[in-house]
Coordinates of C-alpha atoms in Angstrom, one line a residue:
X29 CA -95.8 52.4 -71.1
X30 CA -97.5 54.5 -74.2
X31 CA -93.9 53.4 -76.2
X32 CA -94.4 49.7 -74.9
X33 CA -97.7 49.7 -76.0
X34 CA -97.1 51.3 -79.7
X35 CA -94.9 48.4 -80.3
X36 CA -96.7 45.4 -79.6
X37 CA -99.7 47.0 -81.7
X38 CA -97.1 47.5 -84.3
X39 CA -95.6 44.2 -84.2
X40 CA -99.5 42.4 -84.3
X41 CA -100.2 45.1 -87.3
X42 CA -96.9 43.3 -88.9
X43 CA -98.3 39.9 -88.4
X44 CA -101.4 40.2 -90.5
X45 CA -99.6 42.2 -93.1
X46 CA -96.7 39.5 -93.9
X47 CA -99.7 36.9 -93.8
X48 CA -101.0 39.0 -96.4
X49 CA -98.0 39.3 -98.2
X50 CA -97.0 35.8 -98.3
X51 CA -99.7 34.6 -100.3
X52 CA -98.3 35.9 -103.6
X53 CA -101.8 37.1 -105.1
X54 CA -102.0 40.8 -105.1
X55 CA -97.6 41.6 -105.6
X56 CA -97.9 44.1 -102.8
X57 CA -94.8 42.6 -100.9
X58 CA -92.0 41.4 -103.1
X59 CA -88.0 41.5 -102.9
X60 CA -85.4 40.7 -105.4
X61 CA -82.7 38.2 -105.3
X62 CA -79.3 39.4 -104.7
X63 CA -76.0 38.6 -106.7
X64 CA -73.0 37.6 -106.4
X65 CA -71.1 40.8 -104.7
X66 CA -68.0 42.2 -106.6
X67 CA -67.3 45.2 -104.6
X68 CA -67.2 46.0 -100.7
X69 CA -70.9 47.9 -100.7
X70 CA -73.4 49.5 -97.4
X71 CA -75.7 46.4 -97.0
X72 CA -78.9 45.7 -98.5
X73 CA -81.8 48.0 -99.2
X74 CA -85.6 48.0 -99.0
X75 CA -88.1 50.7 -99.8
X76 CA -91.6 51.1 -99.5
X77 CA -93.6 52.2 -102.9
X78 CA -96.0 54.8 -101.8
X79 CA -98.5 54.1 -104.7
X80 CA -97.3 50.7 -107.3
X81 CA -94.6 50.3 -109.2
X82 CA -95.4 51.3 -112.9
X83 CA -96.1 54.4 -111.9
X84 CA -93.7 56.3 -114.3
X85 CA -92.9 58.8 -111.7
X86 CA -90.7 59.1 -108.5
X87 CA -91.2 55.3 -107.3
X88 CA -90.3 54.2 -110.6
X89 CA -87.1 56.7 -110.1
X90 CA -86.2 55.5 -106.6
X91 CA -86.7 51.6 -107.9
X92 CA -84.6 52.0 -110.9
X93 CA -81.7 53.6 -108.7
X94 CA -82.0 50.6 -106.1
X95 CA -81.6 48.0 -109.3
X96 CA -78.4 49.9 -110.3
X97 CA -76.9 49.6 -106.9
X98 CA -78.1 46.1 -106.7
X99 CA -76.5 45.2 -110.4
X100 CA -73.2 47.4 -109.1
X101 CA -72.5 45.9 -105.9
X102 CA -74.7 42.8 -105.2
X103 CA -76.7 43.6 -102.7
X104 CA -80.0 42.1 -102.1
X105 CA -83.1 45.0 -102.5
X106 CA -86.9 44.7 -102.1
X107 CA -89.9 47.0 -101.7
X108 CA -93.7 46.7 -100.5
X109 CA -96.1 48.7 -102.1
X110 CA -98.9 51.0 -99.8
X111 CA -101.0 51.2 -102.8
X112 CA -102.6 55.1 -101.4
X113 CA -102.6 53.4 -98.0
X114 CA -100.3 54.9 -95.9
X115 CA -101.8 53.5 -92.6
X116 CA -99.7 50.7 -93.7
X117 CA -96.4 52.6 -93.9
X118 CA -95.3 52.1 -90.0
X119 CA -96.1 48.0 -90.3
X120 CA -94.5 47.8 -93.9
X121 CA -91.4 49.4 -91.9
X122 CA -91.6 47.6 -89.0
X123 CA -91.3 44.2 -90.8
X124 CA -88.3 45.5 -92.9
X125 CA -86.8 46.8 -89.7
X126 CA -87.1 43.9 -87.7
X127 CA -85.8 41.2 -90.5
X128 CA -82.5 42.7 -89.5
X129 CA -82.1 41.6 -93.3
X130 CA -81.9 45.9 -94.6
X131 CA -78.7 47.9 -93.8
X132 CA -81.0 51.2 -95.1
X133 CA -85.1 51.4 -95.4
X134 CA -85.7 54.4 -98.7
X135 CA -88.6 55.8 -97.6
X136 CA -89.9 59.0 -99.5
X137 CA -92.6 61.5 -100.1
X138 CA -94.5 64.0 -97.5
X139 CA -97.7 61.4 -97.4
X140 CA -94.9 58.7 -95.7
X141 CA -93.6 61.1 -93.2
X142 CA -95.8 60.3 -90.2
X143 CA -94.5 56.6 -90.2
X144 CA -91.2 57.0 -91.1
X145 CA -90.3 59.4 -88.5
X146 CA -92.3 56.6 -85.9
X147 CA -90.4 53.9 -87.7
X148 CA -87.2 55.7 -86.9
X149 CA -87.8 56.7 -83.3
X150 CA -88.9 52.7 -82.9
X151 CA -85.7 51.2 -84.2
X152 CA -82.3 54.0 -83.6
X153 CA -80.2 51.5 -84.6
X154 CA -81.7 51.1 -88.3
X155 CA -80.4 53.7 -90.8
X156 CA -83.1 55.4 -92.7
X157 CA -83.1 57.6 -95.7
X158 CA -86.1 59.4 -96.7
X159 CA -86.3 61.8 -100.1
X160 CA -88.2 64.0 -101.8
X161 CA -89.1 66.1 -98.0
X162 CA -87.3 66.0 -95.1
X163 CA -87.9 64.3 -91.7
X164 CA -85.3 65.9 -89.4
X165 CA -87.9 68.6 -88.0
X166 CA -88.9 65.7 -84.9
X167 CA -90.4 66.9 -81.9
X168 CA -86.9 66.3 -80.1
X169 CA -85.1 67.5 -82.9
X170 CA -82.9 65.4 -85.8
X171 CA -82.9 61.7 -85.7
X172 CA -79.2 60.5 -85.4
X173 CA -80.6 57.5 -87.8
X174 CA -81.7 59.2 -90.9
X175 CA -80.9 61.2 -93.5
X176 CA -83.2 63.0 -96.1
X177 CA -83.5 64.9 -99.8
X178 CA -85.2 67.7 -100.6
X179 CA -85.4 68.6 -104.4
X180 CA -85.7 72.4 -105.4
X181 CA -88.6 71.3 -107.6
X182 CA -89.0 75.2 -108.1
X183 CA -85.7 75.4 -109.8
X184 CA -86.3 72.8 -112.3
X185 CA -89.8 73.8 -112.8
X186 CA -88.8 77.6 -113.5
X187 CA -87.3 75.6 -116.6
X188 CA -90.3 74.0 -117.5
X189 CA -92.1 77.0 -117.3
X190 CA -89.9 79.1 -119.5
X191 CA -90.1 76.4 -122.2
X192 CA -93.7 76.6 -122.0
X193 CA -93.6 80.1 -122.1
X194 CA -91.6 79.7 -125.2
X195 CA -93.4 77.4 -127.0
X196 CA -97.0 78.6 -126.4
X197 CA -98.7 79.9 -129.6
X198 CA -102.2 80.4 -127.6
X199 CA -100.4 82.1 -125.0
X200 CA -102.5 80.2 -122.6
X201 CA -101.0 76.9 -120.6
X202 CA -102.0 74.4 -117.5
X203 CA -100.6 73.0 -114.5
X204 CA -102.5 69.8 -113.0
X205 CA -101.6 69.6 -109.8
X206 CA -102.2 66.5 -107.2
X207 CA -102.5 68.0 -104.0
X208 CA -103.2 71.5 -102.8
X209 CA -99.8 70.8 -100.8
X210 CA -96.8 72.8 -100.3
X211 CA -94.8 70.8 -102.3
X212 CA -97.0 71.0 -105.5
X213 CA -97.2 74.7 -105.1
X214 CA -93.4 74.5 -104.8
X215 CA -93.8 73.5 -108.5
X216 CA -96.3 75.4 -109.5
X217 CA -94.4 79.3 -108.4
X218 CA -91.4 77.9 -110.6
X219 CA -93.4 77.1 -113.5
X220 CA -95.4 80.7 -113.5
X221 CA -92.4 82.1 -112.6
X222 CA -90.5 80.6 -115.8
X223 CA -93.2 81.0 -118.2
X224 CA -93.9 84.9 -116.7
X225 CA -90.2 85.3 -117.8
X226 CA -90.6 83.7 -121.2
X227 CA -94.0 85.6 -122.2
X228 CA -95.2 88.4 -120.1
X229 CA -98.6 88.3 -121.4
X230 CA -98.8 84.2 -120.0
X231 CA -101.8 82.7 -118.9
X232 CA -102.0 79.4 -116.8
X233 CA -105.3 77.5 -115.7
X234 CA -104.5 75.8 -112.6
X235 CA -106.5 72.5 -111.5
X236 CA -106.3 70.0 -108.8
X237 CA -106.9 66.0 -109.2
X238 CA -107.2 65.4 -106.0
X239 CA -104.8 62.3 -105.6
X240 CA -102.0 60.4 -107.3
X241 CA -104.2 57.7 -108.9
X242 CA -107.1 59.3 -110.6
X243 CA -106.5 59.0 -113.9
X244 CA -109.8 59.6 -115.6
X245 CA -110.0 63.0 -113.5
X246 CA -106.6 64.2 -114.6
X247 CA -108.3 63.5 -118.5
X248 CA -111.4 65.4 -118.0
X249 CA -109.7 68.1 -116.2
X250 CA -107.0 67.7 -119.5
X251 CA -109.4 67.9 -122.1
X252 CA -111.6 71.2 -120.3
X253 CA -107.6 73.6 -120.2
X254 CA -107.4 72.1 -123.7
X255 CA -110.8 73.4 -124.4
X256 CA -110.1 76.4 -122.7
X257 CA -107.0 77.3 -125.9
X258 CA -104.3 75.7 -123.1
X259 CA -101.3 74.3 -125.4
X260 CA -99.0 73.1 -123.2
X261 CA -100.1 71.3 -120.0
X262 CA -97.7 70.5 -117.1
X263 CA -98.9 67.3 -114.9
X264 CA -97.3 67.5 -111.3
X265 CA -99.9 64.3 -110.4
X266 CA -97.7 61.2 -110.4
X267 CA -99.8 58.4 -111.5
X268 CA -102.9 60.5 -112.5
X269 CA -100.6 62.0 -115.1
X270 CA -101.1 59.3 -117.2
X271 CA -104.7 61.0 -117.9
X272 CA -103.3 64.2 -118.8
X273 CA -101.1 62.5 -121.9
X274 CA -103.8 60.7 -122.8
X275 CA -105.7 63.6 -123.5
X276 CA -102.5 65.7 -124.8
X277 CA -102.5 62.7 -127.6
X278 CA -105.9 62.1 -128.4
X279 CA -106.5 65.8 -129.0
X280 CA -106.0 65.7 -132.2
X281 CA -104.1 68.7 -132.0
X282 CA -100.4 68.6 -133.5
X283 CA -99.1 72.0 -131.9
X284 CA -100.8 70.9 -127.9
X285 CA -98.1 69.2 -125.8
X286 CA -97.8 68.1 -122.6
X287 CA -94.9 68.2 -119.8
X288 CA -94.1 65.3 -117.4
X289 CA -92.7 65.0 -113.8
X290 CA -90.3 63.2 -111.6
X291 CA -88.8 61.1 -114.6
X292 CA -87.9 61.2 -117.7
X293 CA -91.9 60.1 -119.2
X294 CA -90.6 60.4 -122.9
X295 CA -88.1 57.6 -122.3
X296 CA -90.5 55.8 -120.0
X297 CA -93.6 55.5 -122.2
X298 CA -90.8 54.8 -125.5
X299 CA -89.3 51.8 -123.4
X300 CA -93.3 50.1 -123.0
X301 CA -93.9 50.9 -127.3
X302 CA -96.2 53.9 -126.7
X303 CA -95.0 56.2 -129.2
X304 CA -98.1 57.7 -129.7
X305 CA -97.9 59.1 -125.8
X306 CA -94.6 59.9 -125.9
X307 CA -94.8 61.9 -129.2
X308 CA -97.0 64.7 -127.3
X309 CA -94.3 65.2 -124.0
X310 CA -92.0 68.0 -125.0
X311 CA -90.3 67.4 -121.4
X312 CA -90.1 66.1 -117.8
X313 CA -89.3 67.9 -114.6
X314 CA -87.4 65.1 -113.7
X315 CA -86.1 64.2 -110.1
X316 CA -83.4 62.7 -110.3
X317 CA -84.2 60.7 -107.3
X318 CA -82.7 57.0 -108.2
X319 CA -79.2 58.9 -108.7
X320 CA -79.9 60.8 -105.3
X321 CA -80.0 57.4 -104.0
X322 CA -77.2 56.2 -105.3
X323 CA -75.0 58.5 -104.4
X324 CA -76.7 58.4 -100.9
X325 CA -75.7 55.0 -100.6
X326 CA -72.0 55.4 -102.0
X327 CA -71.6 58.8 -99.6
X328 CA -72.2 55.9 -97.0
X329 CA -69.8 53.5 -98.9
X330 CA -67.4 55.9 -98.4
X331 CA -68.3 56.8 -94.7
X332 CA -69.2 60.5 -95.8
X333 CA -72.9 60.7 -95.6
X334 CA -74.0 63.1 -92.9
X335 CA -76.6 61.2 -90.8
X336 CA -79.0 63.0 -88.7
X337 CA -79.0 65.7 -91.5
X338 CA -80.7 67.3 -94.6
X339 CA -79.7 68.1 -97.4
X340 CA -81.6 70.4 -100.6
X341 CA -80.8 69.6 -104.2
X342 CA -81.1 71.7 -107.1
X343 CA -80.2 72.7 -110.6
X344 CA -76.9 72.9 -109.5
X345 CA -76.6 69.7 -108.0
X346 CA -78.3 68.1 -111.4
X347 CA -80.5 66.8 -109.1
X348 CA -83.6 68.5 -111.0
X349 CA -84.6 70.2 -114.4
X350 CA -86.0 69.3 -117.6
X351 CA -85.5 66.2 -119.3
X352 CA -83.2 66.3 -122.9
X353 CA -85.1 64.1 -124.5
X354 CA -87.7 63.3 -127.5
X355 CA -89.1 66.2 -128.6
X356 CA -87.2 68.7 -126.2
X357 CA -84.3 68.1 -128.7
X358 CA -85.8 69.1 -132.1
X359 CA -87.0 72.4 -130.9
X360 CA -85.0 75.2 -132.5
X361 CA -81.1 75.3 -131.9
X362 CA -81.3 78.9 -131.4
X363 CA -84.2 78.4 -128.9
X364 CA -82.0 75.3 -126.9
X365 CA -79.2 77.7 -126.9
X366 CA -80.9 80.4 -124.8
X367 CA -82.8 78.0 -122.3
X368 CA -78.5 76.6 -122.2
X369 CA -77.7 80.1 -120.7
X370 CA -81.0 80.2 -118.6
X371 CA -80.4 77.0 -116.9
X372 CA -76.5 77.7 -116.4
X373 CA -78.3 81.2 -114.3
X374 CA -80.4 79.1 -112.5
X375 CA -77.2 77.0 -111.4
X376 CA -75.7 80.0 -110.5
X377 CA -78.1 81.7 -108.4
X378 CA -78.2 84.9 -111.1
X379 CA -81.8 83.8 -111.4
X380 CA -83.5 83.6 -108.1
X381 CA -86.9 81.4 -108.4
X382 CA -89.6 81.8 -105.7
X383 CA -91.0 79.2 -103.5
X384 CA -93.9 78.2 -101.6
X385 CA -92.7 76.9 -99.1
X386 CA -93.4 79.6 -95.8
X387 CA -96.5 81.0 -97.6
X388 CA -99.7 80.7 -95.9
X389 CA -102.4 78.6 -98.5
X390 CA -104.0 82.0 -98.7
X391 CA -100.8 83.2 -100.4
X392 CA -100.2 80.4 -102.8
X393 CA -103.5 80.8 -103.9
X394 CA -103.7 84.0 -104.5
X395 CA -100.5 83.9 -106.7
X396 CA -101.7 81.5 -109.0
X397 CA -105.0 82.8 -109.2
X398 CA -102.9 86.0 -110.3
X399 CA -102.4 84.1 -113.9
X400 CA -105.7 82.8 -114.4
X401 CA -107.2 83.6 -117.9

């Protein structure tokens, strides 16, 4: 009766939101048209955005991926946007669901992981892939219906870190972080961890934002490490990292950079004519997460992908790890040449990098309050 119930709440929660979407005025809802097929492909594809597009980060990632399998193999593709609202994530999937119109729903992120896994238990014949956390830990065990990504966002990080380590002439650097969650501290111990390696001596202020979307916070809280002799600043805040190279570049300061995440932010602010922003990133900790889609979606082309499984992706996989871009690519040869070797160790498990994942919050804390100035 409970399950009976769910749904016709769900279905009347669907109801106001495609009224809402239909009117065209806010572009939370939109799809794009499909072409002409030239290939046998898995069906068509929506996804829901758990911020806007725009955001220069993961949904951006996982959007650009969906255009290169809609380009490759015709399908059709669309998305709805929760804007931060993820009460809306069960109705958004419920309508894609139901259109019967979506061979696979993307769905991603730990703050979409309460709806997706209802969505999933409400329709077991609708194929579901979620990234970026997994969703096969339900309370009766993996869904037959799903597959998900995890990223080793410590791995590529430990990269990051190390360059920063590197490249520090203060000695002191900054990590901006979105959430106090496990997956931020994820990359947070590979970033001390790398920069502890690079420079024993490193010391890294460590903030919070709060959200994904604050970008004025993610300034001020920019401009105080900078004030505080912090050269090199990591944003791990989606969105709100917009504030942090804003303050990188209005600094003033020539030798202060900053370090992006989930994409490549050197190519994405070049590719909108801000130079001026894109001059200050050194890097990215890029996810590669609009290639783990595609070749998601082609494992199921080919009748390979594992469902009711997840999977972990790393530096190996090159599935994470600094961007080789922009100003990454004029630092020293010598310099490029060892982080070469250091990433190749990573690959190979000679380095091991630490995670946070199965520490208690007391323990994350503590260890990056272990490299406070």
């Amino acid at each position: 009766m409970k399950k009976v119930l769910a749904i016709l709440l769900c279905v009347a929660m669907v109801a106001v939101l495609a009224l809402a979407g239909c009117g065209g005025d806010g572009g939370s809802s939109q799809s794009s048209d499909s072409t002409s097929a030239t290939t046998e492909n898995a069906g068509n594809v929506a996804t829901i955005v758990t911020t806007a597009l725009g955001d220069k980060s993961f949904n951006d990632s996982c959007w650009t991926g969906l255009n290169t399998l809609k380009d490759k193999y015709g399908i059709e593709i669309a998305y709805y946007e929760l804007k931060a609202d993820y009460t809306k994530t069960l109705p958004a999937l419920t309508e894609f669901a139901e259109s019967g119109n979506y061979n696979i729903i993307v769905t991603g992120s730990p703050s979409t992981v309460d709806g997706a896994k209802a969505a999933i238990e409400m329709f077991p014949n609708q194929k579901f892939i979620h990234y970026d956390t997994t969703i096969q830990d339900g309370e009766n065990g993996p869904y037959a219906n799903a597959f998900s990504m995890e990223y080793k966002q410590n791995e590529g990080s430990y990269l990051a870190g190390w360059l920063a380590g590197k490249v520090t002439k203060t000695g002191v650097i900054a990590q901006l972080g979105m959430q106090e969650i496990d997956i931020i501290y994820d990359f947070m111990y590979g970033y001390l961890e790398g920069a502890k390696a690079a420079r024993d001596d490193i010391k890294v202020i460590t903030t919070f934002i709060g959200d994904s979307t604050d970008v004025a916070k993610a300034k001020e809280l920019s401009n105080s490490a900078i004030g505080q002799n912090a050269d090199v600043l990591f944003q791990i805040a989606g969105g709100a990292g917009a504030g942090v190279f804003e303050a990188v570049a209005e600094s003033g300061k020539s030798d202060v950079w900053a370090i992006g995440v989930d994409s490549d932010q050197y190519a994405e602010y070049v590719a909108i004519d801000r130079q001026d922003i894109a001059d200050v990133i050194l890097t990215s900790m890029a996810k590669n997460i609009g290639n783990s889609v595609i070749w998601a979606y082609e494992q199921e082309m080919a009748g390979t992908l594992e469902w009711g499984t997840n999977t972990s992706l790393g530096i190996s996989e090159d599935a994470v790890g600094p961007a080789e871009s922009g100003p990454f690519l004029e630092l020293d040869q010598a310099l490029l040449d060892e982080y070469a070797q250091i990433k190749q160790d990573v690959a190979d498990g000679k380095i091991k990098v630490g995670t946070a994942f199965g520490k208690t919050t007391a323990e994350q804390q503590a260890f990056v309050d272990s490299f406070r100035p």
